[in-house]
mmCIF file of C-alpha atoms in Angstrom:
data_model
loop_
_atom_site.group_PDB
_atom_site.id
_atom_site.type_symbol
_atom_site.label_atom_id
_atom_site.label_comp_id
_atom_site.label_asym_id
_atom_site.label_seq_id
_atom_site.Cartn_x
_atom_site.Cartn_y
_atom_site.Cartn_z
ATOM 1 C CA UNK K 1 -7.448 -22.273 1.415
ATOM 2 C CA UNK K 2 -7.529 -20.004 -2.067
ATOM 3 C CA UNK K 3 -11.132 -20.449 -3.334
ATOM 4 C CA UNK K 4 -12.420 -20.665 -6.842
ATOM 5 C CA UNK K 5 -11.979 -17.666 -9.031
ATOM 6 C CA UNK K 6 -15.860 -17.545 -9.618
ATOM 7 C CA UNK K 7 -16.212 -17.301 -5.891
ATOM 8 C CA UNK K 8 -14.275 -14.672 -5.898
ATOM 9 C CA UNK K 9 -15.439 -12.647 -8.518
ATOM 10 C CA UNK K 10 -18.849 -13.543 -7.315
ATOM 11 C CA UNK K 11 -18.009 -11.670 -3.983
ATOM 12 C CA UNK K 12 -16.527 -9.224 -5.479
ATOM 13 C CA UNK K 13 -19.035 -8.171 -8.333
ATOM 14 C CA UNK K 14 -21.802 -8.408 -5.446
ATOM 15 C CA UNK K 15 -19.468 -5.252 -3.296
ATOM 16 C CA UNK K 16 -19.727 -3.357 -6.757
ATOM 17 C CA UNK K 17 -23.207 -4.032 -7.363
ATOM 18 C CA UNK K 18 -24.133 -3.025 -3.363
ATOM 19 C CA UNK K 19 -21.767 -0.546 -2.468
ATOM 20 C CA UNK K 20 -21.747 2.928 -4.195
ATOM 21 C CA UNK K 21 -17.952 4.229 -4.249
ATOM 22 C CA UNK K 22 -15.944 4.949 -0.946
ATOM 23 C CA UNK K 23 -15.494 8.577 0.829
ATOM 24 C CA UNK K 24 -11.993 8.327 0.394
ATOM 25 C CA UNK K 25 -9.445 8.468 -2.231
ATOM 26 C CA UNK K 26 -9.380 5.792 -4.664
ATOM 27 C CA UNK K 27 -8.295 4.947 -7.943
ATOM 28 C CA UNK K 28 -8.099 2.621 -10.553
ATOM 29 C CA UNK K 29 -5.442 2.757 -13.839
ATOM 30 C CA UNK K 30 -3.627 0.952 -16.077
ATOM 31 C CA UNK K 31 0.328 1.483 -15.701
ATOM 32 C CA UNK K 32 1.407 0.566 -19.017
ATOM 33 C CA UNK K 33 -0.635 3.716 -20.727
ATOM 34 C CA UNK K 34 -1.345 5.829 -16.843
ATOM 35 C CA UNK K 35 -5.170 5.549 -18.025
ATOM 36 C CA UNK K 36 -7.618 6.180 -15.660
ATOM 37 C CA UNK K 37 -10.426 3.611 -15.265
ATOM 38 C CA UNK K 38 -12.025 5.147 -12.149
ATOM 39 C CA UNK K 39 -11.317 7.914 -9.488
ATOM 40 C CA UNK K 40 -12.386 9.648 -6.594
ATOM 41 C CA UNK K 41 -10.693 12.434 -4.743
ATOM 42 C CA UNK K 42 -7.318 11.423 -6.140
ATOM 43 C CA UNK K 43 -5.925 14.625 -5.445
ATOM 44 C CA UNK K 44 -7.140 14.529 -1.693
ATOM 45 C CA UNK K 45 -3.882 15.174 0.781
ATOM 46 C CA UNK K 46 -3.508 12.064 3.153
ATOM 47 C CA UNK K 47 -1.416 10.114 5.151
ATOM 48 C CA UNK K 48 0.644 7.497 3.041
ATOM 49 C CA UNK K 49 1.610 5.539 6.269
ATOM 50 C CA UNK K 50 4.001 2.435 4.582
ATOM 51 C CA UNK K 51 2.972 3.507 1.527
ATOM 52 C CA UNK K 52 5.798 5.780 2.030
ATOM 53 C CA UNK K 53 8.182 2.627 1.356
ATOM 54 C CA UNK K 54 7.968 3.083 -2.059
ATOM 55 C CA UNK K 55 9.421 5.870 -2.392
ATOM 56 C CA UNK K 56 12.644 4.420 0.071
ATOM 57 C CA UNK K 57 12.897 1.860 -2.501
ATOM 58 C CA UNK K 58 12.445 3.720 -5.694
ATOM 59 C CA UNK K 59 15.735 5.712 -3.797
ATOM 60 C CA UNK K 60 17.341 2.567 -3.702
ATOM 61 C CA UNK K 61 16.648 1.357 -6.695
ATOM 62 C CA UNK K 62 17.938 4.178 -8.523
ATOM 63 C CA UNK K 63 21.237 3.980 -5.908
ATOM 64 C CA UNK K 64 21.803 0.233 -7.106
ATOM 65 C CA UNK K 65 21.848 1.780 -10.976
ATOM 66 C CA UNK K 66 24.109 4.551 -10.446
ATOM 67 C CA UNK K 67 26.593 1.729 -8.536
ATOM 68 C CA UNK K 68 26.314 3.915 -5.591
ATOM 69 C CA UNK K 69 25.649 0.501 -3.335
ATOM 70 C CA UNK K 70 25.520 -3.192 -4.382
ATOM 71 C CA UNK K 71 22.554 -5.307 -3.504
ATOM 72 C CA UNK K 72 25.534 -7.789 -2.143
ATOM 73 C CA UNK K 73 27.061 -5.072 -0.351
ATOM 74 C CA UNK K 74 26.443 -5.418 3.890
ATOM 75 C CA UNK K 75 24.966 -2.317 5.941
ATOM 76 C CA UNK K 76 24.595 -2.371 9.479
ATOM 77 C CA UNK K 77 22.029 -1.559 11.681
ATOM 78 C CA UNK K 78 22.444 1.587 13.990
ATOM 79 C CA UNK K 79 21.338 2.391 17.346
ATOM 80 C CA UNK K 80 18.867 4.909 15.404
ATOM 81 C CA UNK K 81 17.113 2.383 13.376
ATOM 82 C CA UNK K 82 16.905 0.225 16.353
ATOM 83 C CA UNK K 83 14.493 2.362 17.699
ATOM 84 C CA UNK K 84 11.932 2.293 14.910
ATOM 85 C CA UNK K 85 8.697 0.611 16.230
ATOM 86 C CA UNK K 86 7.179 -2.077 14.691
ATOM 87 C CA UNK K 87 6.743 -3.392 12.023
ATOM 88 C CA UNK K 88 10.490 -3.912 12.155
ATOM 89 C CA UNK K 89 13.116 -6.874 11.726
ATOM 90 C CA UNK K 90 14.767 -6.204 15.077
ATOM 91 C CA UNK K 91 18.379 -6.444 14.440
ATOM 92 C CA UNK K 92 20.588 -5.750 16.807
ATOM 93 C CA UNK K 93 23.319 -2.614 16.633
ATOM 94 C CA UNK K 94 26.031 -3.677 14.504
ATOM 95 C CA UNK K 95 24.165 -6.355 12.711
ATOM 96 C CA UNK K 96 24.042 -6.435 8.638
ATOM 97 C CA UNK K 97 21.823 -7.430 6.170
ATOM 98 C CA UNK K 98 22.666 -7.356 2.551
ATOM 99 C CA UNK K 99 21.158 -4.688 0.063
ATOM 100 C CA UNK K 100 18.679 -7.453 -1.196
ATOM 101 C CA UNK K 101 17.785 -8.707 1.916
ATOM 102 C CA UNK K 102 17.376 -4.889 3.086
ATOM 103 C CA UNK K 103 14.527 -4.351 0.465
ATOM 104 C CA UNK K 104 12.989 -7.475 0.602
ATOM 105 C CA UNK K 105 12.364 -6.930 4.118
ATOM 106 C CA UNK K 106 11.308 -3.162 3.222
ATOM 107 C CA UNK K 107 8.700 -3.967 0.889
ATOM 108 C CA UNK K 108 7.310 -7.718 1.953
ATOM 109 C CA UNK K 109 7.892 -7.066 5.849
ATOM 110 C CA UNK K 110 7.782 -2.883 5.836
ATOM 111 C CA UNK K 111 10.278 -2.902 7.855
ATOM 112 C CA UNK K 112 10.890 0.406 9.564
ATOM 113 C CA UNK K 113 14.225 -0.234 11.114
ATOM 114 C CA UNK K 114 15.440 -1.679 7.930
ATOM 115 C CA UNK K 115 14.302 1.954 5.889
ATOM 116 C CA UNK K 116 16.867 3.670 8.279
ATOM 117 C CA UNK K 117 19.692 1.289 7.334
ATOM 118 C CA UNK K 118 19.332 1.584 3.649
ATOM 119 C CA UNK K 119 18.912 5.485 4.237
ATOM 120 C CA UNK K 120 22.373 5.649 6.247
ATOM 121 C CA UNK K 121 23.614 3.425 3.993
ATOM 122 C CA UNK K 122 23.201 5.141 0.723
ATOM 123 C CA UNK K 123 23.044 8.940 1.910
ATOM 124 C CA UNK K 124 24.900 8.414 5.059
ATOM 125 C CA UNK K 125 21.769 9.656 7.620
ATOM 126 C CA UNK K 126 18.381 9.327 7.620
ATOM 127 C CA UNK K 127 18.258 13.166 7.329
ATOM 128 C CA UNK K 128 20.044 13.264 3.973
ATOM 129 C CA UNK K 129 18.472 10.779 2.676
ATOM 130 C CA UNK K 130 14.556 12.322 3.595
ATOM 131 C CA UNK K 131 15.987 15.475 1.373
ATOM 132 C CA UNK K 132 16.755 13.463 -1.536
ATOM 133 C CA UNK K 133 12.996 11.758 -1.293
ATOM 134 C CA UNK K 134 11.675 15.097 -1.414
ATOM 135 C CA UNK K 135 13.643 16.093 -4.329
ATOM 136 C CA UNK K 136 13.081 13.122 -6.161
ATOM 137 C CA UNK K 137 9.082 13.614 -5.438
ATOM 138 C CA UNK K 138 9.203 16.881 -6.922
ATOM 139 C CA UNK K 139 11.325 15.491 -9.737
ATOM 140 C CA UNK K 140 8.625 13.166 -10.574
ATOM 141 C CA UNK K 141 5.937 16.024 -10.426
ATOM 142 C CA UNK K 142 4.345 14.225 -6.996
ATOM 143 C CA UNK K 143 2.849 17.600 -6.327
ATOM 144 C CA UNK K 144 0.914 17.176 -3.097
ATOM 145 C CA UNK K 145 3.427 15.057 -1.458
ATOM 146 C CA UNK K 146 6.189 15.682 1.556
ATOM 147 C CA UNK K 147 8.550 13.412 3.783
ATOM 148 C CA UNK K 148 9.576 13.298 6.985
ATOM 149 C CA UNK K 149 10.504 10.243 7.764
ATOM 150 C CA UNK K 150 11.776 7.346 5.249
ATOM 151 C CA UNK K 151 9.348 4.111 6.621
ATOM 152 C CA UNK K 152 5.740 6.247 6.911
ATOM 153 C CA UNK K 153 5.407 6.560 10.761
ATOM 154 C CA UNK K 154 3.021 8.595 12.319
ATOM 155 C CA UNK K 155 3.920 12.768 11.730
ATOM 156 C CA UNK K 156 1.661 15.190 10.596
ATOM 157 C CA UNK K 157 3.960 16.352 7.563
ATOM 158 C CA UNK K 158 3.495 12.885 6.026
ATOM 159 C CA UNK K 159 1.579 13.662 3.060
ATOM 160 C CA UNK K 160 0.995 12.458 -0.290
ATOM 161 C CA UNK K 161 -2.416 11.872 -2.903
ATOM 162 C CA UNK K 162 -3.782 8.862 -4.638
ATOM 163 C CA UNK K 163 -2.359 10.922 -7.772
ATOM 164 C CA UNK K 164 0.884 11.177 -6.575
ATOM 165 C CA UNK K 165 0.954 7.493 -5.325
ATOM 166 C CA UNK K 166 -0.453 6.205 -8.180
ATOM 167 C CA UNK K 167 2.783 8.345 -10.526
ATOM 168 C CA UNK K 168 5.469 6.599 -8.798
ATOM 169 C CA UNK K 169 4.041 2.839 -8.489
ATOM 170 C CA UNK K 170 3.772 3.417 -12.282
ATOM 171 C CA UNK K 171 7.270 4.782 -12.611
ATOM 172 C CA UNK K 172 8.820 2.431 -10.489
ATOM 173 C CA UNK K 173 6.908 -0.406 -12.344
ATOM 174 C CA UNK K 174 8.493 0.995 -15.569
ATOM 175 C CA UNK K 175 11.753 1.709 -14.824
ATOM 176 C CA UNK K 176 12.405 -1.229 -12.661
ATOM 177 C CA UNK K 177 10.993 -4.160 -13.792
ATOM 178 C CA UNK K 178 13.788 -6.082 -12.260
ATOM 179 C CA UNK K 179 12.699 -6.248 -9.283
ATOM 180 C CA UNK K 180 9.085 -7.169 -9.895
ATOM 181 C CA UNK K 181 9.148 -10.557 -8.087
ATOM 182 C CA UNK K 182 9.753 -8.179 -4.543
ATOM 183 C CA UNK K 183 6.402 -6.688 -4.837
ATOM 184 C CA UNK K 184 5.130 -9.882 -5.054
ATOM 185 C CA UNK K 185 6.208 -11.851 -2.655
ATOM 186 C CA UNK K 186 4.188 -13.116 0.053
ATOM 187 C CA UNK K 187 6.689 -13.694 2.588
ATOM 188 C CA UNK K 188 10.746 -13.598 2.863
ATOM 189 C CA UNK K 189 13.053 -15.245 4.881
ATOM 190 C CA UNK K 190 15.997 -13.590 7.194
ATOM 191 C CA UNK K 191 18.070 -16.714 8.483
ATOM 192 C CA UNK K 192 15.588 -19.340 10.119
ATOM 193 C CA UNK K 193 12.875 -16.213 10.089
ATOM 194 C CA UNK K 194 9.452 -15.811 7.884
ATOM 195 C CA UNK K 195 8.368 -12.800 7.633
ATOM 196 C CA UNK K 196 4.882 -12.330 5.946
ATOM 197 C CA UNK K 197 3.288 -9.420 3.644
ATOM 198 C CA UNK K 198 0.172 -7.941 4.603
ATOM 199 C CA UNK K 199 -0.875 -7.596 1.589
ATOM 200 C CA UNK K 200 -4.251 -10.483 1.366
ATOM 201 C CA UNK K 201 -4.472 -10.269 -2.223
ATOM 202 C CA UNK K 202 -1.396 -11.906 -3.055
ATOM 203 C CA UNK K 203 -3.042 -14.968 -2.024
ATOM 204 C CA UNK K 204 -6.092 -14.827 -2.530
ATOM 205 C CA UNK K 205 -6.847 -12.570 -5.987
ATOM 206 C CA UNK K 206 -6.751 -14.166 -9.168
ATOM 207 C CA UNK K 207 -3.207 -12.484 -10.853
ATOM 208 C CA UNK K 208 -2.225 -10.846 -8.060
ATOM 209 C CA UNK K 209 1.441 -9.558 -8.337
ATOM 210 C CA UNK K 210 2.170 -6.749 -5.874
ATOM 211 C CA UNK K 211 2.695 -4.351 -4.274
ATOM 212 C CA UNK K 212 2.146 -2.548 -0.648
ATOM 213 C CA UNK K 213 0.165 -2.182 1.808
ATOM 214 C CA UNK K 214 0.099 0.839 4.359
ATOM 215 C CA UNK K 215 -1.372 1.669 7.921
ATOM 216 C CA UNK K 216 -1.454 3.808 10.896
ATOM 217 C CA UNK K 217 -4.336 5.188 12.976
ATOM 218 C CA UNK K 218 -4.932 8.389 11.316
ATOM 219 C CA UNK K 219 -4.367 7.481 7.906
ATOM 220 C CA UNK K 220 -6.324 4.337 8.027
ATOM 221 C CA UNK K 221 -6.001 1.074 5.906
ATOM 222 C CA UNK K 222 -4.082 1.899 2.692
ATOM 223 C CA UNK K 223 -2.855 -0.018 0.081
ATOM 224 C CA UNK K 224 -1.927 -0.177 -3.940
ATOM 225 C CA UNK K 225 -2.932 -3.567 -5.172
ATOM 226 C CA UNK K 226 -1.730 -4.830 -8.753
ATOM 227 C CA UNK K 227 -2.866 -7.553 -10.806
ATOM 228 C CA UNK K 228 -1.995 -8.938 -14.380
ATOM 229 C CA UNK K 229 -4.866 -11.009 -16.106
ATOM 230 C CA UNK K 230 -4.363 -12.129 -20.358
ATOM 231 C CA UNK K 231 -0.861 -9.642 -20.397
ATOM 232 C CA UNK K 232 -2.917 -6.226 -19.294
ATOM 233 C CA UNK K 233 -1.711 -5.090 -15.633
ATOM 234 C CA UNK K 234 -3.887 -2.884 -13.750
ATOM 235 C CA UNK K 235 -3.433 -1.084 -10.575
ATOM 236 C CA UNK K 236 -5.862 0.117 -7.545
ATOM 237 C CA UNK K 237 -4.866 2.570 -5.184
ATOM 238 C CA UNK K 238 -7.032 2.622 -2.010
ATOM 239 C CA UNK K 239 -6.757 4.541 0.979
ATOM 240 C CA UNK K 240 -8.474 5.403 4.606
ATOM 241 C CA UNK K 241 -10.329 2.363 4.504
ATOM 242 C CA UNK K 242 -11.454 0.989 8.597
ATOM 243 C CA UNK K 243 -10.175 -2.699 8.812
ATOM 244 C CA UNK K 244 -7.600 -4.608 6.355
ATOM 245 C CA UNK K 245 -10.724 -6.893 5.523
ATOM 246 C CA UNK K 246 -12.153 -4.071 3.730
ATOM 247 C CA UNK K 247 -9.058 -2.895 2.260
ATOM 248 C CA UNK K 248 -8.871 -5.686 0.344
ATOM 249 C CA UNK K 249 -12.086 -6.033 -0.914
ATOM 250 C CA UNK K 250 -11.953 -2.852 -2.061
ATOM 251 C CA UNK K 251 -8.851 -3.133 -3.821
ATOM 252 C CA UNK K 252 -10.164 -6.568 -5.364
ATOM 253 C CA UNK K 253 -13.579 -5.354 -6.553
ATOM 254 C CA UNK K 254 -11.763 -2.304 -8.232
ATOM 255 C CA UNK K 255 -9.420 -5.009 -10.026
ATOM 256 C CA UNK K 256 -12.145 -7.170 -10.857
ATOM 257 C CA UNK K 257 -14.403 -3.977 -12.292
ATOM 258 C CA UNK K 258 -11.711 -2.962 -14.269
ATOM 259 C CA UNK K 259 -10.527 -6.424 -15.792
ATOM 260 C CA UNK K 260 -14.239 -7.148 -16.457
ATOM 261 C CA UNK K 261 -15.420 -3.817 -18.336
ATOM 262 C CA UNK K 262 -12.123 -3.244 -19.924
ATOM 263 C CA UNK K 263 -13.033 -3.174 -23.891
ATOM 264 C CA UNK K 264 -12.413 -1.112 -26.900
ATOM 265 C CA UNK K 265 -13.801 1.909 -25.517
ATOM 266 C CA UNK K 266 -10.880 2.779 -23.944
ATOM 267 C CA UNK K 267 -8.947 2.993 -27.155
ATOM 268 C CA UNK K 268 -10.566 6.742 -26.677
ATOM 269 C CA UNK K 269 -10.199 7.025 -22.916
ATOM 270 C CA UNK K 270 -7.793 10.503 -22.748
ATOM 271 C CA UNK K 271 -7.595 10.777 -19.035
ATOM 272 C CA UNK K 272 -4.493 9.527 -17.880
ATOM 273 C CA UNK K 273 -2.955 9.857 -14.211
ATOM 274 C CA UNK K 274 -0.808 13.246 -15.753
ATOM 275 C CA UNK K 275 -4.125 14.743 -17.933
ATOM 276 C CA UNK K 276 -6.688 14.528 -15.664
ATOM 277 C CA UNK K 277 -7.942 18.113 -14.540
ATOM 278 C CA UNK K 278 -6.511 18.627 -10.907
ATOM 279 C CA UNK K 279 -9.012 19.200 -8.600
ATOM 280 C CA UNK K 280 -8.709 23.101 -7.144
ATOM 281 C CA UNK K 281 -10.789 22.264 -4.439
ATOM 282 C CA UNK K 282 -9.156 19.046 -2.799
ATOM 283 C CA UNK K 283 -9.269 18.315 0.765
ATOM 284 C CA UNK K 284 -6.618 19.050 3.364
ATOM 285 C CA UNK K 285 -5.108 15.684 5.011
ATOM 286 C CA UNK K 286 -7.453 14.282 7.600
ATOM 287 C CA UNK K 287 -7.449 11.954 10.201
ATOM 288 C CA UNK K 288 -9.574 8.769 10.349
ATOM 289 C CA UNK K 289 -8.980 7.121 13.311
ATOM 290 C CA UNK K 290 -12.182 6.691 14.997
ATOM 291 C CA UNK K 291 -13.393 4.658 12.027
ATOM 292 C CA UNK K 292 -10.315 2.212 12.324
ATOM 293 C CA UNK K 293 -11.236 -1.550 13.248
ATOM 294 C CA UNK K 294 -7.875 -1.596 15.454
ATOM 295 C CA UNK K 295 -6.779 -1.432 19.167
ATOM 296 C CA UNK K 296 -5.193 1.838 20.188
ATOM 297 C CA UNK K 297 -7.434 3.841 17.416
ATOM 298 C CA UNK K 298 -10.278 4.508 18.580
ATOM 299 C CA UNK K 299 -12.722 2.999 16.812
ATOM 300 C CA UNK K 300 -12.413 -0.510 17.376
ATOM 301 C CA UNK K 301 -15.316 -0.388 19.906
ATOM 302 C CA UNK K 302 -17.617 -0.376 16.996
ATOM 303 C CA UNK K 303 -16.491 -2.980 15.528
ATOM 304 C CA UNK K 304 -16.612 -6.823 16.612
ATOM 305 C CA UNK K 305 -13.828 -9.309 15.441
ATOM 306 C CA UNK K 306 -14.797 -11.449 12.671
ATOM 307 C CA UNK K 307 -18.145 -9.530 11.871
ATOM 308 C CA UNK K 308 -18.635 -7.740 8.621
ATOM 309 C CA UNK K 309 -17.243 -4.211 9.491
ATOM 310 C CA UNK K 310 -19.255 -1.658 8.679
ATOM 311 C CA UNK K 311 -19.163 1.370 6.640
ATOM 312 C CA UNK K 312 -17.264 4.286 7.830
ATOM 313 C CA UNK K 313 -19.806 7.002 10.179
ATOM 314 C CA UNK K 314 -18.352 9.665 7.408
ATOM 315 C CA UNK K 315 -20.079 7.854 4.064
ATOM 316 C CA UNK K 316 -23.396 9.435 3.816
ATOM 317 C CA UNK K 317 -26.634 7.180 4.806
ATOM 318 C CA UNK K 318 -27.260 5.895 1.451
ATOM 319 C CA UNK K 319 -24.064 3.956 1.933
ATOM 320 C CA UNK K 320 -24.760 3.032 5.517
ATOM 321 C CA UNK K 321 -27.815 1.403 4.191
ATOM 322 C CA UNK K 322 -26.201 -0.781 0.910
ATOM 323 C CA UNK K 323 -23.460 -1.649 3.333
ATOM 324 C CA UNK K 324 -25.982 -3.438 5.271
ATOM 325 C CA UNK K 325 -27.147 -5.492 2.220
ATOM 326 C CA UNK K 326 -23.716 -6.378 1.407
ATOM 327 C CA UNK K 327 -23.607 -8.518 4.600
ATOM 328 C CA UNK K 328 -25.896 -10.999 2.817
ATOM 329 C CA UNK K 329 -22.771 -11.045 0.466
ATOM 330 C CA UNK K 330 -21.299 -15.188 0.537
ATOM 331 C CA UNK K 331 -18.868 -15.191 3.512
ATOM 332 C CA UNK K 332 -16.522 -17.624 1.321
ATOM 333 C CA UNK K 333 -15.987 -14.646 -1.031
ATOM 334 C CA UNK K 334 -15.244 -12.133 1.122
ATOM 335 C CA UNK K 335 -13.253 -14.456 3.822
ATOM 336 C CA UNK K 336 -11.142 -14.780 0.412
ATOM 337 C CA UNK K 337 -9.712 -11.344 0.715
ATOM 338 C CA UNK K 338 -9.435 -11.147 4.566
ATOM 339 C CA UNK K 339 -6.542 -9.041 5.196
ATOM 340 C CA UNK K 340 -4.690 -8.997 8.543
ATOM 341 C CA UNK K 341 -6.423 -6.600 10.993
ATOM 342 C CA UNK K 342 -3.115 -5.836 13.249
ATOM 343 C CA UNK K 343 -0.561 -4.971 11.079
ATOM 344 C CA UNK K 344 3.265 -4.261 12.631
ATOM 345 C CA UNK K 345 2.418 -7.561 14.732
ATOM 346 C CA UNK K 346 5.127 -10.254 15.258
ATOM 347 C CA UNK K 347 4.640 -13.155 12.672
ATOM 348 C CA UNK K 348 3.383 -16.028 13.978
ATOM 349 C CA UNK K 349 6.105 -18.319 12.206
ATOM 350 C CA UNK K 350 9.228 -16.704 13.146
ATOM 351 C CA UNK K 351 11.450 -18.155 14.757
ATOM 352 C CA UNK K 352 14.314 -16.677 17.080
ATOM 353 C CA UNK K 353 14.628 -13.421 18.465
ATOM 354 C CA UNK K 354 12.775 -10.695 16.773
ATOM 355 C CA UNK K 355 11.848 -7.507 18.806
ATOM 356 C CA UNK K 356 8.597 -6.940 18.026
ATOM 357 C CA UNK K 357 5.927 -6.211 20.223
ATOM 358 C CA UNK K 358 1.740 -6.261 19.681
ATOM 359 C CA UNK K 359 1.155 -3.328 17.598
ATOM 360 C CA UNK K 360 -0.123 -0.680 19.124
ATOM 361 C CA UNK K 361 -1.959 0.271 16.294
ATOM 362 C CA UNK K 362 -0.414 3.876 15.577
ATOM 363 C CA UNK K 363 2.626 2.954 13.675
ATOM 364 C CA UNK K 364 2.924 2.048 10.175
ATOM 365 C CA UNK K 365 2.627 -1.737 9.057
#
């Protein structure tokens, strides 16, 4: 049950007040200007995991307005996209979806079978169509970003930045506001089938209104969160964090910071997502696996289900410590922004066949 806004911001303002900032990339910005409110290692390489998505539907997007496909038009699935794991739809070979359907089930359900279809479908293979995401990354000055794949499974030359992630949810934002209402949509339906976001906040912040979530093993819990409060939109990018829980508190207390100290000092705030100084000394992509709260990872040994996960072994002891004081934090509040802990598995209120298995916790959501 959604809990009262001051619970919320309650929770969340007591995670600020605790918890000095995270080891891993985050920021915070406003898309209408690309002001930065707060960042940290924004230029950091790491794995985008679904986060990829975006970019597969920015693609499509941009398909749609050159009249190169038809969001009534049918594609079918192929034996390649069939053998996407989970998170998936689970067509069958030969099977269609229409273009809408296709990128509602790519952004609310991350489909990874479905990113192959729309790929094939608008560049004729996967393989063209992973060319055309690079160009279009370079195109948008993504510097520190590279595909490999169009849905944001595991590979070792998926990379992108909080920077670069952060450019194209603000472009797409911009140049697409027609399709707003996919971003935030907590579920979609395929037939007689739900299929649910994983993204907690849509239910559970105050303004919430998009947009994805991301995760495999080695990149961790990602996800860019956006909110809209008294006509001002803000956006938090967070990534690498251990369990969904956390993802989402993090995301919300970023939100919350930023709608609560926004004033007229930023009238003078120069650093946008394009002028801040890049950092020369960012860090090469790592892998965070044995802090992940998930089966199959590694870490999940550490962690207990339902407890208050805590802080990542890499945070320095100063955070270790505060991290234990936020457990005295109300569990109402931070219940609130639970987020789903095994992403890529089935939905509980499906209904018919859908090939999905229990995630083995190394694929993206």
């Amino acid at each position: 049950m959604r809990l009262t806004t001051s619970a919320i911001i309650a929770g969340v303002l007591m995670w600020l007040a605790v918890s000095p900032a995270a080891a891993s990339p985050t920021l915070l910005f406003e898309p209408s200007t690309g002001k930065i409110l707060y960042a940290e290692d924004i230029d950091d390489i790491w794995h985008p995991a679904s986060l990829t998505k975006l970019m597969t539907a920015y693609i499509a997007f941009e398909a749609i307005k050159n009249g190169e496909i038809h969001l009534d038009d049918k594609i079918p699935c192929s034996l390649p996209a069939t053998l996407q794991p989970p998170s998936k739809v689970g067509l069958q070979v030969g099977q269609t979806l229409t273009v809408q359907q296709a990128l509602q089930a790519v952004i609310v359900k991350s489909a990874n079978d479905v990113t192959v279809m729309l790929a094939e479908a608008i560049s004729g293979s996967e393989a063209k169509f992973i060319e055309r995401m690079n160009t279009t990354a370079k195109r948008l000055g993504m510097t520190h970003t590279n595909y490999v794949n169009t849905n944001g499974l595991p590979d070792p030359g998926q990379l992108t930045s909080a920077r670069d992630l952060a450019r194209l949810a603000r472009i797409i934002t911009s140049e697409y506001p027609q399709y707003a209402s996919y971003w935030a949509m907590p579920d979609m339906r395929i037939g007689k089938r739900r299929l649910g976001s994983h993204n907690a906040l849509l239910k559970t912040f105050p303004g919430a209104d998009g947009m994805k979530t991301g995760f495999t093993c080695d990149s961790g819990y990602n996800v860019i969160a956006s909110a809209t409060r008294d006509d001002r939109r803000l956006m938090a990018v967070v990534l690498g964090e251990s369990s969904g829980n956390e993802r989402a508190i993090r995301a919300a207390s970023l939100l919350e910071y930023g709608f609560q100290n926004y004033d007229w000092k930023q009238l003078f705030n120069t650093n946008t997502i394009d002028s801040y100084p890049m950092d020369a000394n960012f860090k090469p992509v790592i892998s965070v696996r044995d802090t992940v709260a998930a089966w199959g990872c590694g870490g999940h040994l550490r962690h207990t289900a339902g407890a208050k996960h805590k802080s990542k072994r890499k945070l320095a002891a100063s955070k270790q410590k505060d991290a234990k004081k936020s457990a005295s934090a109300p569990d109402d509040a931070r219940s609130a922004l639970k987020g789903p802990q095994t992403e890529g598995a089935p939905d509980n209120t499906t209904t018919g066949p859908v090939t999905t298995k229990a995630a083995s916790q190394t694929t993206a959501d």
